[in-house]
Coordinates of C-alpha atoms and ligand atoms in Angstrom, one line a residue:
X1 CA 91.8 114.9 124.5
X2 CA 94.5 117.1 126.2
X3 CA 97.9 115.8 125.6
X4 CA 100.8 116.7 127.9
X5 CA 102.9 119.3 126.1
X6 CA 106.1 117.7 127.5
X7 CA 105.2 114.4 126.0
X8 CA 104.8 116.1 122.6
X9 CA 108.2 117.7 122.9
X10 CA 110.0 114.4 123.3
X11 CA 108.1 112.7 120.6
X12 CA 109.5 111.7 117.3
X13 CA 108.0 113.8 114.5
X14 CA 107.3 112.3 111.1
X15 CA 105.6 113.2 107.9
X16 CA 103.8 110.8 105.6
X17 CA 101.4 110.6 102.6
X18 CA 100.5 106.9 102.1
X19 CA 100.5 104.5 105.1
X20 CA 99.7 100.9 105.8
X21 CA 98.2 100.5 109.2
X22 CA 98.2 97.0 110.7
X23 CA 95.6 96.3 113.3
X24 CA 95.8 92.9 115.0
X25 CA 93.3 90.5 116.4
X26 CA 93.6 91.7 120.0
X27 CA 92.2 95.1 118.8
X28 CA 89.5 93.7 116.6
X29 CA 88.3 91.0 118.9
X30 CA 89.6 92.0 122.3
X31 CA 87.1 90.0 124.4
X32 CA 88.8 86.7 124.1
X33 CA 87.8 83.3 122.6
X34 CA 84.0 83.6 122.1
X35 CA 83.3 87.4 122.2
X36 CA 83.6 88.2 118.4
X37 CA 84.4 91.7 117.0
X38 CA 84.1 94.9 119.1
X39 CA 84.4 98.6 118.6
X40 CA 86.3 99.1 121.8
X41 CA 89.7 100.0 120.3
X42 CA 88.6 100.6 116.7
X43 CA 86.9 103.9 117.5
X44 CA 90.1 105.8 118.1
X45 CA 91.8 104.1 115.2
X46 CA 88.9 104.9 112.9
X47 CA 88.9 108.6 114.0
X48 CA 92.5 108.9 113.1
X49 CA 91.9 107.3 109.7
X50 CA 89.1 109.7 109.0
X51 CA 91.2 112.7 110.0
X52 CA 94.1 111.5 107.8
X53 CA 91.8 111.1 104.8
X54 CA 90.4 114.5 105.3
X55 CA 94.0 115.8 105.2
X56 CA 94.3 114.2 101.9
X57 CA 96.4 111.3 103.0
X58 CA 96.0 107.7 102.0
X59 CA 95.6 104.7 104.3
X60 CA 95.4 100.9 103.6
X61 CA 94.4 98.9 106.6
X62 CA 96.0 95.4 107.2
X63 CA 93.4 93.7 109.5
X64 CA 93.7 90.4 111.4
X65 CA 90.9 89.1 113.4
X66 CA 89.0 86.8 111.0
X67 CA 89.8 83.6 113.0
X68 CA 89.2 85.4 116.3
X69 CA 85.9 86.9 115.1
X70 CA 84.6 83.7 113.5
X71 CA 85.4 81.6 116.6
X72 CA 82.4 82.9 118.4
X73 CA 80.1 81.6 115.6
X74 CA 81.7 78.1 115.7
X75 CA 82.0 77.1 119.3
X76 CA 84.1 73.9 119.7
X77 CA 85.1 71.9 122.7
X78 CA 88.5 71.0 121.3
X79 CA 91.3 73.0 119.8
X80 CA 90.4 73.9 116.2
X81 CA 91.9 71.8 113.4
X82 CA 93.4 73.7 110.4
X83 CA 90.2 73.2 108.4
X84 CA 88.1 74.4 111.4
X85 CA 90.3 77.5 111.7
X86 CA 89.9 78.1 107.9
X87 CA 86.1 77.8 108.3
X88 CA 86.3 80.3 111.2
X89 CA 88.3 82.7 109.0
X90 CA 85.6 82.4 106.3
X91 CA 82.9 83.3 108.8
X92 CA 84.9 85.9 110.7
X93 CA 86.3 87.7 107.6
X94 CA 82.8 89.1 106.8
X95 CA 82.2 90.1 110.4
X96 CA 85.5 91.8 110.5
X97 CA 84.8 93.7 107.3
X98 CA 81.3 94.7 108.7
X99 CA 83.0 95.9 111.9
X100 CA 85.3 98.3 110.0
X101 CA 82.6 99.4 107.5
X102 CA 80.4 100.9 110.2
X103 CA 83.0 103.5 111.1
X104 CA 83.4 105.0 107.6
X105 CA 81.4 106.9 105.1
X106 CA 83.9 105.8 102.5
X107 CA 83.5 102.3 100.9
X108 CA 85.6 99.5 102.5
X109 CA 87.3 97.2 100.0
X110 CA 88.3 93.6 101.0
X111 CA 91.6 92.3 99.6
X112 CA 92.7 88.8 100.6
X113 CA 96.2 87.8 99.7
X114 CA 98.6 84.8 100.0
X115 CA 102.4 84.6 99.6
X116 CA 101.7 83.0 96.2
X117 CA 99.9 86.2 95.0
X118 CA 102.8 88.3 96.1
X119 CA 105.4 86.1 94.3
X120 CA 103.6 86.0 91.0
X121 CA 104.5 89.1 89.1
X122 CA 101.2 89.4 87.1
X123 CA 99.2 89.2 90.3
X124 CA 101.6 91.5 92.1
X125 CA 100.9 94.2 89.4
X126 CA 97.2 93.4 89.6
X127 CA 97.2 94.0 93.3
X128 CA 99.1 97.2 92.9
X129 CA 96.8 98.4 90.2
X130 CA 93.7 97.6 92.3
X131 CA 95.1 99.4 95.4
X132 CA 96.0 102.4 93.4
X133 CA 92.4 102.7 91.9
X134 CA 90.9 102.1 95.3
X135 CA 92.9 104.9 96.8
X136 CA 92.2 107.2 93.8
X137 CA 88.5 106.6 94.5
X138 CA 88.9 107.3 98.2
X139 CA 87.9 103.7 99.2
X140 CA 89.6 102.1 102.2
X141 CA 91.4 98.9 101.2
X142 CA 91.3 96.3 104.0
X143 CA 93.9 93.6 103.5
X144 CA 94.1 90.2 105.2
X145 CA 95.7 86.9 104.5
X146 CA 93.4 84.6 102.5
X147 CA 93.3 82.1 105.4
X148 CA 90.8 79.9 103.6
X149 CA 93.1 78.9 100.8
X150 CA 96.6 79.2 102.4
X151 CA 98.2 76.9 104.7
X152 CA 101.7 76.9 106.1
X153 CA 104.2 77.2 103.3
X154 CA 101.8 79.3 101.1
X155 CA 101.2 81.7 103.9
X156 CA 102.9 84.9 104.8
X157 CA 102.0 83.6 108.3
X158 CA 101.7 86.7 110.3
X159 CA 100.1 90.1 109.6
X160 CA 103.1 92.2 110.6
X161 CA 105.0 90.7 107.6
X162 CA 101.8 90.9 105.5
X163 CA 101.7 94.7 106.4
X164 CA 105.2 95.1 105.2
X165 CA 104.6 93.3 101.9
X166 CA 101.4 95.3 101.5
X167 CA 103.4 98.5 102.1
X168 CA 105.8 97.5 99.4
X169 CA 103.2 96.5 96.8
X170 CA 101.3 99.7 97.6
X171 CA 104.4 101.8 97.4
X172 CA 103.5 103.3 100.8
X173 CA 106.0 105.6 102.5
X174 CA 105.0 104.5 106.0
X175 CA 103.9 101.3 107.8
X176 CA 102.3 101.7 111.2
X177 CA 102.0 98.6 113.2
X178 CA 99.8 98.5 116.2
X179 CA 101.0 96.4 119.1
X180 CA 99.7 95.9 122.6
X181 CA 102.7 97.5 124.2
X182 CA 104.1 101.0 123.7
X183 CA 106.8 100.1 121.1
X184 CA 110.2 98.4 121.3
X185 CA 111.8 98.3 124.7
X186 CA 115.4 97.4 125.7
X187 CA 114.0 94.8 128.0
X188 CA 110.6 93.1 128.5
X189 CA 108.4 95.8 130.2
X190 CA 106.1 93.1 131.5
X191 CA 108.9 91.6 133.5
X192 CA 111.2 94.4 134.0
X193 CA 109.9 97.8 135.3
X194 CA 113.2 99.5 134.4
X195 CA 112.7 98.7 130.7
X196 CA 113.1 101.8 128.6
X197 CA 111.2 102.6 125.4
X198 CA 113.3 103.1 122.4
X199 CA 111.8 106.0 120.5
X200 CA 113.9 106.0 117.4
X201 CA 115.8 103.3 115.6
X202 CA 118.0 104.3 112.6
X203 CA 119.6 100.9 111.9
X204 CA 118.2 97.6 112.8
X205 CA 121.3 96.1 114.3
X206 CA 121.7 92.6 115.9
X207 CA 121.2 94.3 119.3
X208 CA 117.9 95.7 118.2
X209 CA 116.9 92.2 116.9
X210 CA 117.9 90.7 120.2
X211 CA 115.7 93.1 122.1
X212 CA 112.9 91.8 120.0
X213 CA 113.5 88.4 121.3
X214 CA 115.7 87.3 118.5
X215 CA 118.5 84.8 118.6
X216 CA 120.5 85.0 121.9
X217 CA 118.0 87.1 123.6
X218 CA 116.7 86.7 127.1
X219 CA 114.1 89.5 126.9
X220 CA 111.6 88.2 124.4
X221 CA 108.9 90.8 124.2
X222 CA 106.4 88.5 122.6
X223 CA 105.2 89.2 119.0
X224 CA 107.9 91.8 118.7
X225 CA 110.0 89.6 116.5
X226 CA 107.7 89.6 113.4
X227 CA 107.3 93.4 113.9
X228 CA 110.9 94.0 113.7
X229 CA 111.2 91.7 110.6
X230 CA 108.4 93.9 109.1
X231 CA 110.3 97.1 110.0
X232 CA 113.5 95.6 108.4
X233 CA 111.6 94.7 105.2
X234 CA 110.1 98.2 105.0
X235 CA 113.0 100.5 106.1
X236 CA 115.3 98.7 103.7
X237 CA 113.0 99.8 100.9
X238 CA 112.6 103.4 102.0
X239 CA 109.4 102.9 104.1
X240 CA 109.5 104.3 107.6
X241 CA 107.9 102.0 110.2
X242 CA 106.2 102.8 113.5
X243 CA 105.4 100.4 116.3
X244 CA 102.7 101.9 118.6
X245 CA 100.3 100.8 121.2
X246 CA 96.9 100.2 119.4
X247 CA 95.1 100.2 122.8
X248 CA 96.2 103.7 123.6
X249 CA 93.8 106.4 122.1
X250 CA 96.4 109.1 122.7
X251 CA 98.6 107.3 120.2
X252 CA 96.2 108.0 117.4
X253 CA 95.5 111.7 118.4
X254 CA 99.2 112.2 118.2
X255 CA 99.6 110.3 114.9
X256 CA 97.1 112.6 113.4
X257 CA 99.5 115.4 114.3
X258 CA 102.5 113.6 112.8
X259 CA 104.0 112.5 116.2
X260 CA 105.0 109.0 117.0
X261 CA 104.3 107.9 120.7
X262 CA 106.1 104.6 120.2
X263 CA 109.2 103.5 118.2
X264 CA 109.9 105.1 114.9
X265 CA 112.2 103.1 112.5
X266 CA 113.5 105.6 110.0
X267 CA 113.6 104.6 106.3
X268 CA 117.0 103.9 104.7
X269 CA 118.2 106.0 101.8
X270 CA 115.7 105.4 99.1
X271 CA 118.0 106.1 96.1
X272 CA 118.7 102.4 96.1
X273 CA 115.5 100.8 97.3
X274 CA 115.1 97.1 97.0
X275 CA 112.3 97.8 94.7
X276 CA 114.2 99.9 92.2
X277 CA 117.1 97.4 92.5
X278 CA 114.6 94.6 91.8
X279 CA 113.2 96.5 88.8
X280 CA 116.7 97.3 87.6
X281 CA 118.5 94.1 88.1
X282 CA 116.1 91.2 88.7
X283 CA 113.5 91.8 86.1
X284 CA 114.5 90.9 82.6
X285 CA 113.1 93.3 79.9
X286 CA 110.9 91.5 77.3
X287 CA 110.8 94.5 74.9
X288 CA 111.3 98.0 74.1
X289 CA 109.2 101.1 73.8
X290 CA 110.5 104.0 71.9
X291 CA 109.1 107.4 73.0
X292 CA 109.1 110.9 71.7
X293 CA 110.9 113.9 73.1
X294 CA 107.8 115.3 74.8
X295 CA 107.4 112.1 76.7
X296 CA 111.0 111.7 77.5
X297 CA 111.1 115.2 79.0
X298 CA 108.0 114.5 81.1
X299 CA 109.4 111.2 82.3
X300 CA 112.9 112.5 83.2
X301 CA 112.1 115.9 84.4
X302 CA 108.6 115.9 85.6
X303 CA 108.3 112.5 87.2
X304 CA 105.4 111.7 84.9
X305 CA 103.9 108.3 83.8
X306 CA 104.3 107.2 80.2
X307 CA 101.1 107.9 78.2
X308 CA 100.2 106.0 74.9
X309 CA 100.4 109.4 73.2
X310 CA 104.2 109.5 73.9
X311 CA 104.9 106.1 72.2
X312 CA 106.5 106.1 68.8
X313 CA 107.2 102.4 68.3
X314 CA 107.1 99.2 70.2
X315 CA 109.3 96.1 69.8
X316 CA 109.4 92.7 71.3
X317 CA 106.6 90.4 72.5
X318 CA 105.5 91.2 76.1
X319 CA 102.4 90.9 78.2
X320 CA 101.1 93.3 80.9
X321 CA 103.3 93.0 84.0
X322 CA 106.4 92.4 82.0
X323 CA 109.4 94.8 82.2
X324 CA 110.3 96.8 79.1
X325 CA 113.1 99.2 78.3
X326 CA 112.2 102.8 77.6
X327 CA 114.2 104.2 74.7
X328 CA 114.6 107.7 73.3
X329 CA 116.7 108.6 70.4
X330 CA 118.5 105.2 70.7
X331 CA 119.3 105.9 74.3
X332 CA 118.2 103.7 77.0
X333 CA 116.6 106.1 79.4
X334 CA 114.5 103.9 81.7
X335 CA 112.9 100.7 82.6
X336 CA 109.4 100.0 83.7
X337 CA 106.6 97.5 84.0
X338 CA 104.1 97.6 81.1
X339 CA 100.4 97.9 81.8
X340 CA 99.6 96.8 78.2
X341 CA 100.8 94.0 76.0
X342 CA 103.1 94.8 73.1
X343 CA 100.2 94.1 70.7
X344 CA 97.9 96.4 72.6
X345 CA 100.6 99.1 72.6
X346 CA 100.9 98.7 68.7
X347 CA 97.3 99.8 68.5
X348 CA 97.2 102.6 71.0
X349 CA 100.6 104.2 70.3
X350 CA 100.4 107.9 69.5
X351 CA 96.8 108.2 70.7
X352 CA 95.3 110.1 73.6
X353 CA 94.4 108.0 76.7
X354 CA 90.8 108.7 76.3
X355 CA 90.9 106.8 72.9
X356 CA 92.0 103.6 74.5
X357 CA 88.4 102.3 75.1
X358 CA 87.4 103.0 71.4
X359 CA 90.5 101.3 70.0
X360 CA 90.8 98.3 72.3
X361 CA 87.2 98.0 73.4
X362 CA 88.4 98.1 77.0
X363 CA 90.6 100.3 79.3
X364 CA 92.9 98.4 81.6
X365 CA 94.8 101.6 82.5
X366 CA 95.1 105.2 81.4
X367 CA 98.9 105.1 81.1
X368 CA 101.1 102.5 79.5
X369 CA 103.8 102.5 82.3
X370 CA 102.8 104.0 85.7
X371 CA 105.3 106.3 87.4
X372 CA 105.4 104.0 90.4
X373 CA 106.7 101.1 88.3
X374 CA 109.3 103.2 86.3
X375 CA 112.9 103.9 87.0
X376 CA 114.9 106.4 85.1
X377 CA 118.5 105.2 84.4
Ligands
LIG401 N1 95.1 86.3 109.2 C1 94.8 86.0 110.6 C2 93.4 86.4 111.0 O1 92.8 87.2 110.4 C3 95.7 86.7 111.6 C4 97.3 86.5 111.4 C5 98.0 87.5 112.4 O2 97.4 88.2 113.1 O3 99.2 87.7 112.3 O4 92.9 85.8 111.9

């Protein structure tokens, strides 16, 4: 595809390593009520994903479309009830997964989440660990809401916000939301031909929210509100967010070159991310791990994870998923989320990671606190 060089020049440039890509029902099942899944728009998206993976980048797809895809297998002559929609989701989910799988040589991994899963710290850590392993093994995680079990108050409700939560749990640096319009406009482009695309947003002000059809707005751009909510959630935690037109193949050729044809919401300063604040202030430590100088040096100066080898002693009674204080020479140097219980750590402390299996009989992880879940104080 030849891309107009002028277009490239005015486009926002961005760099990224780990992105969540949200693909909505209108891209998965564009043919309307009874048409099921289609490849029409996914081809360009899949090509972008493959290019990105070859560049060594990591992608997690948040895909809607289970209800839309299942609808064709469950024709009804009345509007579906909640239970009927849940049944459609159960049928459509496998079709949607198959639809994605045919584009990739890599394995596709299905992850179904509800709000409850994200609130529960133990499950949160499990989701995080699973995603990390999948990415490490070059699989493509495909996340959707677990529509079959979740109704109303247990639901995230929309996949824009689900994409934001997924980006947070996966510690992505970028969240790309595919829309069916080119990005955020200062007026509704379907009603107002003078509407201008906003190519960059540095702060989500009330004016920006109003453009998305928030309170007091007369220019509702339909579906933009949840996208702005998602952008807000992400950017506040240091994750840049893009809203692009998922039906425009040029968008994806440009994304592969690190250019955003759409709206780029820049990330807020990451020194105080919501996540590190959450870890620092909200989570109460259940114990302490005392580490040797080698480990302290690796943690503080090299951004390393904590290995069992670096553990000198362990105090307190904690479970995997609990926060623990990291101590060295009686100094409190960090705080992190333990991947092993205090009892397990007592057994593996001072040993090499490859001994964990022999000592415990299983290997839940190779490190006792992963770097992603560690803050240095
Ligand atoms: N989870 C729903 C589905 O797969 C879609 C929700 C949304 O698109 O916002 O059909």
